[in-house]
Coordinates of N, CA, C and O in Angstrom, one line a residue:
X1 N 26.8 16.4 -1.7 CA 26.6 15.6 -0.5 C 25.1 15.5 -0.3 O 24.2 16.4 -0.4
X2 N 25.0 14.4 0.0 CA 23.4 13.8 0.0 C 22.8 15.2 1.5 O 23.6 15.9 2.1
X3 N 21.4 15.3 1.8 CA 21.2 16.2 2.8 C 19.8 15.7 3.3 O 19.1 15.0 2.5
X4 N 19.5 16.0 4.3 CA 18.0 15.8 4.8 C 16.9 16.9 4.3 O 16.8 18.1 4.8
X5 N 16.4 16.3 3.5 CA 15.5 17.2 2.8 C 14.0 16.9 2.7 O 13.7 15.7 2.6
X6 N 12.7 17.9 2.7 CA 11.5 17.6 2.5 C 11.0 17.6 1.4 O 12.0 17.9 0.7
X7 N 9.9 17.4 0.4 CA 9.5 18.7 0.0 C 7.9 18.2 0.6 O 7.8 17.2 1.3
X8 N 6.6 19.3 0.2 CA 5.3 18.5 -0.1 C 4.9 18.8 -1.3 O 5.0 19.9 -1.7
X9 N 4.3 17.7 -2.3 CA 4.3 17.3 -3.1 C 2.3 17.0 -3.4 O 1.4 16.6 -2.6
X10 N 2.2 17.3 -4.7 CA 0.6 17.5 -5.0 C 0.5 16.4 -6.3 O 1.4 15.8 -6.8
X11 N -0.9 16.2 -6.5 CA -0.8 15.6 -8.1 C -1.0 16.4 -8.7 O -2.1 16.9 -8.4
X12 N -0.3 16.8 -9.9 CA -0.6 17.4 -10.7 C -2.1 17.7 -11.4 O -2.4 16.6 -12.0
X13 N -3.2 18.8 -11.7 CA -3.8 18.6 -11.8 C -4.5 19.5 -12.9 O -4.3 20.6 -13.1
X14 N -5.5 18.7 -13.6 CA -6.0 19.1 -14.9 C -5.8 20.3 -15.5 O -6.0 21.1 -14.6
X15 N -5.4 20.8 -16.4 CA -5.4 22.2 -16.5 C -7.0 23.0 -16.7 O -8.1 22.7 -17.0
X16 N -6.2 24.2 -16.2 CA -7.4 25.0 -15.6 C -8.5 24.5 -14.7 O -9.6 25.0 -14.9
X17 N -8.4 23.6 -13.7 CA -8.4 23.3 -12.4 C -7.4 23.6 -11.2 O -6.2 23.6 -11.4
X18 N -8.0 23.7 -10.1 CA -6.9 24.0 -9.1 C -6.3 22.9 -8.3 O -7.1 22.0 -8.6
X19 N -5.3 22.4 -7.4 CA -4.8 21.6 -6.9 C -5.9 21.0 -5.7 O -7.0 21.5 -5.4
X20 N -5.6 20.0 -5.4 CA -7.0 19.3 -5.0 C -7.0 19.4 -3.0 O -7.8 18.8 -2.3
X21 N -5.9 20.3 -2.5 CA -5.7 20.6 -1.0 C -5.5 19.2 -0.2 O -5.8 19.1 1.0
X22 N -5.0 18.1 -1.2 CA -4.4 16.8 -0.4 C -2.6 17.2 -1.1 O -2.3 17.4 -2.3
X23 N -1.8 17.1 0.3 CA -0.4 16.8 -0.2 C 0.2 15.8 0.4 O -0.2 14.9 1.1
X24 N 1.6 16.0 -0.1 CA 2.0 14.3 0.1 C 3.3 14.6 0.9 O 4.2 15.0 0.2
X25 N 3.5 14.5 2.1 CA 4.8 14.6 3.1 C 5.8 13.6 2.4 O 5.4 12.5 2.2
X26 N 6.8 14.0 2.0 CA 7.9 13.4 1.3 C 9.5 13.5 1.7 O 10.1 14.1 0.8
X27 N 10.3 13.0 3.0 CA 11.3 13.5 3.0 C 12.9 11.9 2.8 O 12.5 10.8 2.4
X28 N 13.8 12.1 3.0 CA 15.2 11.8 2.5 C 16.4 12.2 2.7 O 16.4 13.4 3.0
X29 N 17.3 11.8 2.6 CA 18.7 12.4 2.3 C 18.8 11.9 0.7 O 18.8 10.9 0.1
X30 N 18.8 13.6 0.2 CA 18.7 13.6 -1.2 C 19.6 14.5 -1.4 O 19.9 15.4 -0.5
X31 N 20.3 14.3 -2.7 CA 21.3 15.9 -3.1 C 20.1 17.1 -3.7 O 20.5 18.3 -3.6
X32 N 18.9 16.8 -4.3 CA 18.4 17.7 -4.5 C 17.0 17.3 -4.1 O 16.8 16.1 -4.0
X33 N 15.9 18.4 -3.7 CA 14.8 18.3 -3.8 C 14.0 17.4 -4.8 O 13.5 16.3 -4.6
X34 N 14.1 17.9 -5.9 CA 14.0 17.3 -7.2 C 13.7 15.5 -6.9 O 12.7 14.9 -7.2
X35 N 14.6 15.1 -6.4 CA 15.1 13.7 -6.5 C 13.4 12.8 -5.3 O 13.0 11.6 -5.3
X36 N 13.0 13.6 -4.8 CA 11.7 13.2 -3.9 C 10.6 13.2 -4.8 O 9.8 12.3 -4.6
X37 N 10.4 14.0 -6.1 CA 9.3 14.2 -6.5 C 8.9 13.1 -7.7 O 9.8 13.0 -8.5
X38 N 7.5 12.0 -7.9 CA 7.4 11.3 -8.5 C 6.9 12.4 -10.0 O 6.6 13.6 -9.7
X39 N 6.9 11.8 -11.4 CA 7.0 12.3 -12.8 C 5.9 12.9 -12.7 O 5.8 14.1 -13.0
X40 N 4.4 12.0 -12.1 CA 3.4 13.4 -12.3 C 3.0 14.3 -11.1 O 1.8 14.7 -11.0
X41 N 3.9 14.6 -10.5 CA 3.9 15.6 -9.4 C 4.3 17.3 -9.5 O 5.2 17.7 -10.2
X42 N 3.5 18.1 -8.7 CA 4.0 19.0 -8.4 C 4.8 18.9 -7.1 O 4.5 18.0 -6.3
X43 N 5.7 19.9 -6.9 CA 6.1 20.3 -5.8 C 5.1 22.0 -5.1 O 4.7 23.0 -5.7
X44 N 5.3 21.7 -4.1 CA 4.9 23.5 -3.7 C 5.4 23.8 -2.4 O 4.9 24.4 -1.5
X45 N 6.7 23.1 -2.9 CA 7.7 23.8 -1.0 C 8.5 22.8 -0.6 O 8.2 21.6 -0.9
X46 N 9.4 23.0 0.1 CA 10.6 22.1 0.4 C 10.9 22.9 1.8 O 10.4 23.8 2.5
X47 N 12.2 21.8 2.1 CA 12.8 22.6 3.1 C 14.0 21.6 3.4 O 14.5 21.0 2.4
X48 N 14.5 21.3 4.8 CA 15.0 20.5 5.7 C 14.7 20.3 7.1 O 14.3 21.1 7.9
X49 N 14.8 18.9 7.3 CA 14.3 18.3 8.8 C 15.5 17.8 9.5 O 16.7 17.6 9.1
X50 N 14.9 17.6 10.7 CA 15.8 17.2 11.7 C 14.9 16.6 12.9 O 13.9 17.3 13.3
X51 N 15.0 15.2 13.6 CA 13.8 14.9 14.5 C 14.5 15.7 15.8 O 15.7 16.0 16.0
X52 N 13.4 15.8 16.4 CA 13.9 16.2 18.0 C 13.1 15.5 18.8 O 11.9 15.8 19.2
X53 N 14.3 14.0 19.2 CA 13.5 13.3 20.1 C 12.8 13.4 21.3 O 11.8 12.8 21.7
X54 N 13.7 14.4 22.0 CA 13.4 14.8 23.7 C 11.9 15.3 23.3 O 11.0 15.0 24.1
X55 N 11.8 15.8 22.5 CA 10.6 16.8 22.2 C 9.4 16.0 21.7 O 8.2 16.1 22.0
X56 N 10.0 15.0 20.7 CA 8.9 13.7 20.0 C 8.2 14.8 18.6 O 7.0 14.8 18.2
X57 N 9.4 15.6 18.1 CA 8.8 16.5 16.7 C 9.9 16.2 15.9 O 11.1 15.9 16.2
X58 N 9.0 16.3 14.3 CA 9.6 16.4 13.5 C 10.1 18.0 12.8 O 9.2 18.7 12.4
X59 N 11.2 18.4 12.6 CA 11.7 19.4 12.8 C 11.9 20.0 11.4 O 13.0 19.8 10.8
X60 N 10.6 21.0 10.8 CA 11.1 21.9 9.4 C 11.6 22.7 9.6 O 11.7 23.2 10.8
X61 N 12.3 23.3 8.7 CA 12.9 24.7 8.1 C 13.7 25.1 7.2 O 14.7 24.3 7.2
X62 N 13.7 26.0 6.6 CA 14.4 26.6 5.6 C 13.4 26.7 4.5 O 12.2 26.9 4.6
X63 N 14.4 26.4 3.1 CA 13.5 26.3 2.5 C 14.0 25.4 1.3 O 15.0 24.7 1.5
X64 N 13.2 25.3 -0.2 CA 13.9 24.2 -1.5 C 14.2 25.4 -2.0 O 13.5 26.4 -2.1
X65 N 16.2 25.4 -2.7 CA 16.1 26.7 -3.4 C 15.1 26.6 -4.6 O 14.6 27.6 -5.0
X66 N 14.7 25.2 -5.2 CA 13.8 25.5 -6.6 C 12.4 25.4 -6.1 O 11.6 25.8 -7.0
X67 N 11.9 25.0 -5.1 CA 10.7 25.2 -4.8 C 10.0 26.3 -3.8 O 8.8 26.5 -3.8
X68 N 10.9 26.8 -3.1 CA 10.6 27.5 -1.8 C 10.3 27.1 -0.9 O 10.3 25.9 -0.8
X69 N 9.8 28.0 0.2 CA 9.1 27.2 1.3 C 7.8 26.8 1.2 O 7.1 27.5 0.4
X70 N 7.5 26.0 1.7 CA 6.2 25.1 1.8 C 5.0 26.1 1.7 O 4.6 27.0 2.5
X71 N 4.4 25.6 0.3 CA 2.6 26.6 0.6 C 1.4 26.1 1.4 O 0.2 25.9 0.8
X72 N 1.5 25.9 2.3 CA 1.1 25.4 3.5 C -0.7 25.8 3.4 O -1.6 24.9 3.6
X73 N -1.1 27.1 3.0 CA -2.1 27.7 2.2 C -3.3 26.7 1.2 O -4.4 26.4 1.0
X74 N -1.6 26.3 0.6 CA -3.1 25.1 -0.5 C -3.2 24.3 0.1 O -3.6 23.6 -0.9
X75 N -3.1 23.3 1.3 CA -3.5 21.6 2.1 C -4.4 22.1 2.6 O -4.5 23.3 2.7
X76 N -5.4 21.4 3.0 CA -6.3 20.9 4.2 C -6.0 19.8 4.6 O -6.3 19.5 5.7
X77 N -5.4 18.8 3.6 CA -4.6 17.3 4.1 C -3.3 16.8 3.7 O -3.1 16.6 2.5
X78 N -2.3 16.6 4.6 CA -0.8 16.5 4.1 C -1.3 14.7 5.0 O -1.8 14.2 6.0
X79 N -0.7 14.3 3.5 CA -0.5 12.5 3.8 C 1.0 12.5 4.5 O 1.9 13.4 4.2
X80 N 1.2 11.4 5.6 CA 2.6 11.4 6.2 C 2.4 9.9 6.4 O 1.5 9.1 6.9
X81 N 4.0 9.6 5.7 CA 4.0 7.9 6.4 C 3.6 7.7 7.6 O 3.9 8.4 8.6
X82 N 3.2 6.9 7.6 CA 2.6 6.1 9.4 C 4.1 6.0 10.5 O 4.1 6.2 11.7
X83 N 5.2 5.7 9.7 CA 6.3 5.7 10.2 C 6.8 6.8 11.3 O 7.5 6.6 12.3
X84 N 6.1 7.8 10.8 CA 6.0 9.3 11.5 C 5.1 9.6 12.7 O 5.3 10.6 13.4
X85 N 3.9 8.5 12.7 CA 2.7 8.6 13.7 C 3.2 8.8 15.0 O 4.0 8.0 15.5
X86 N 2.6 10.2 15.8 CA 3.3 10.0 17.1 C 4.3 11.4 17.0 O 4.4 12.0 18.1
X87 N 4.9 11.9 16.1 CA 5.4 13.0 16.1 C 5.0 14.2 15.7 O 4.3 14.4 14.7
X88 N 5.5 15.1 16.6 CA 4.2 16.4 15.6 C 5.2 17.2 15.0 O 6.3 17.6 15.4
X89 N 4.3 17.3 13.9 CA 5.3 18.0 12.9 C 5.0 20.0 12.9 O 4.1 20.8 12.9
X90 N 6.6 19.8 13.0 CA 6.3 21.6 13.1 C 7.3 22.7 12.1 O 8.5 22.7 12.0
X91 N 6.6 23.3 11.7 CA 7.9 24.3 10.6 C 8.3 26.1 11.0 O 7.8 27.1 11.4
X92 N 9.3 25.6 10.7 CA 10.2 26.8 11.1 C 10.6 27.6 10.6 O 11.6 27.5 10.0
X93 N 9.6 28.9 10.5 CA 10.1 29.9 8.8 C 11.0 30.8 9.4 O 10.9 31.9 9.0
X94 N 11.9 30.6 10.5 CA 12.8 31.5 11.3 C 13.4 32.6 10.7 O 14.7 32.7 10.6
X95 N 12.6 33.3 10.1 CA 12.8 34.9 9.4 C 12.7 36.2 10.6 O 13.2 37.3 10.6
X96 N 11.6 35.4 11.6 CA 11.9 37.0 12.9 C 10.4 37.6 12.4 O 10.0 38.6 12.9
X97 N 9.7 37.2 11.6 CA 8.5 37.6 11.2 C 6.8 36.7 11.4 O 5.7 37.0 11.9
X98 N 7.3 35.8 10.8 CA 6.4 34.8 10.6 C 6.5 34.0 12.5 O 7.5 34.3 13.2
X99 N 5.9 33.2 12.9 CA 5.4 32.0 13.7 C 6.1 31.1 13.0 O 6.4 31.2 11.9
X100 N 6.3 30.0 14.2 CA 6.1 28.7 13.5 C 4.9 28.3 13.2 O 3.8 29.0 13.5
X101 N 5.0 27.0 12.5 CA 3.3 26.9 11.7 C 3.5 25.4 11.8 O 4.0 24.5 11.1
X102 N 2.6 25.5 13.2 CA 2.5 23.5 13.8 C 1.6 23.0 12.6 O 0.6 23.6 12.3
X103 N 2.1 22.0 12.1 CA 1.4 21.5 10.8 C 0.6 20.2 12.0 O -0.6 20.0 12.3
X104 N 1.2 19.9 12.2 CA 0.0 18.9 13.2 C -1.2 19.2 13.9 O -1.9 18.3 14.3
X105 N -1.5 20.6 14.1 CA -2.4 21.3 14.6 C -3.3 22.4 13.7 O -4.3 23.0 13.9
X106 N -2.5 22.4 12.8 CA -3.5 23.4 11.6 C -3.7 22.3 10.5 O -4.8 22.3 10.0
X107 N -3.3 21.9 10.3 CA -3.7 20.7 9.0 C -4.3 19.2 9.3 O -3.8 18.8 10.3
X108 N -5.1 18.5 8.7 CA -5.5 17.2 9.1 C -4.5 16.7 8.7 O -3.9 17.2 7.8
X109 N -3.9 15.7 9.3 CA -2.8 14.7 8.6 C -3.7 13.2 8.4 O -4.7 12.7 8.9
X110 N -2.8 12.8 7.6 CA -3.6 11.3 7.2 C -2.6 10.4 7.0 O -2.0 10.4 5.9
X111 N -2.4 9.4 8.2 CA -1.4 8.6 7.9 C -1.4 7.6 7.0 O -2.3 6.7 7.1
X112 N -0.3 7.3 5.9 CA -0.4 6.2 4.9 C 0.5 5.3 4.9 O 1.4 5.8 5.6
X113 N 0.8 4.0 4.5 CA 1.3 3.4 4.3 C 2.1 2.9 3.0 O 2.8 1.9 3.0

């Protein structure tokens, strides 16, 4: 069954170079993670969304079983469709440990088309 799923997604990059801290907001009703990511991409975290309109956010959490949760660590810039402009996006590592981790307020976002 198809599901609402994220991941963020990198370009792959030269070896022995490091990832370049631009990611790419990528989400769907997919049966797998997998199915979001273009051929020369990395993934580095997944999850599932849900909007909450009363609120005007877009709603992370969980995680990709083959990618894990989101490495939020390597961005300084997550691209998000423009379609999204207007909502703030927030993730929810609901373990009882961690915060949520407002990506709209720690990360630059850069809306694309």
């Amino acid at each position: 069954m198809k599901r609402p799923k994220f991941i963020i997604a990198m370009k792959r990059p030269q070896a022995g170079k490091p990832f370049s801290g631009t990611g790419e907001f990528r989400l769907g009703m997919v049966y797998q993670h997998k199915d979001l990511l273009k051929h020369d991409e990395e993934c580095i975290g997944g999850g599932y969304y849900r909007f909450d309109y009363v609120s005007n956010r877009l709603l992370l959490d969980r995680s990709s079983f083959d990618f894990g949760q989101p490495k939020w660590h390597l961005l300084e810039t997550l691209k998000v469709p423009s379609t999204y402009r207007g909502l703030r996006l927030v993730y929810t590592y609901d373990d009882g440990f961690n915060e949520d981790f407002n990506v709209s307020e720690q990360l630059t976002i850069e809306y694309v088309d």
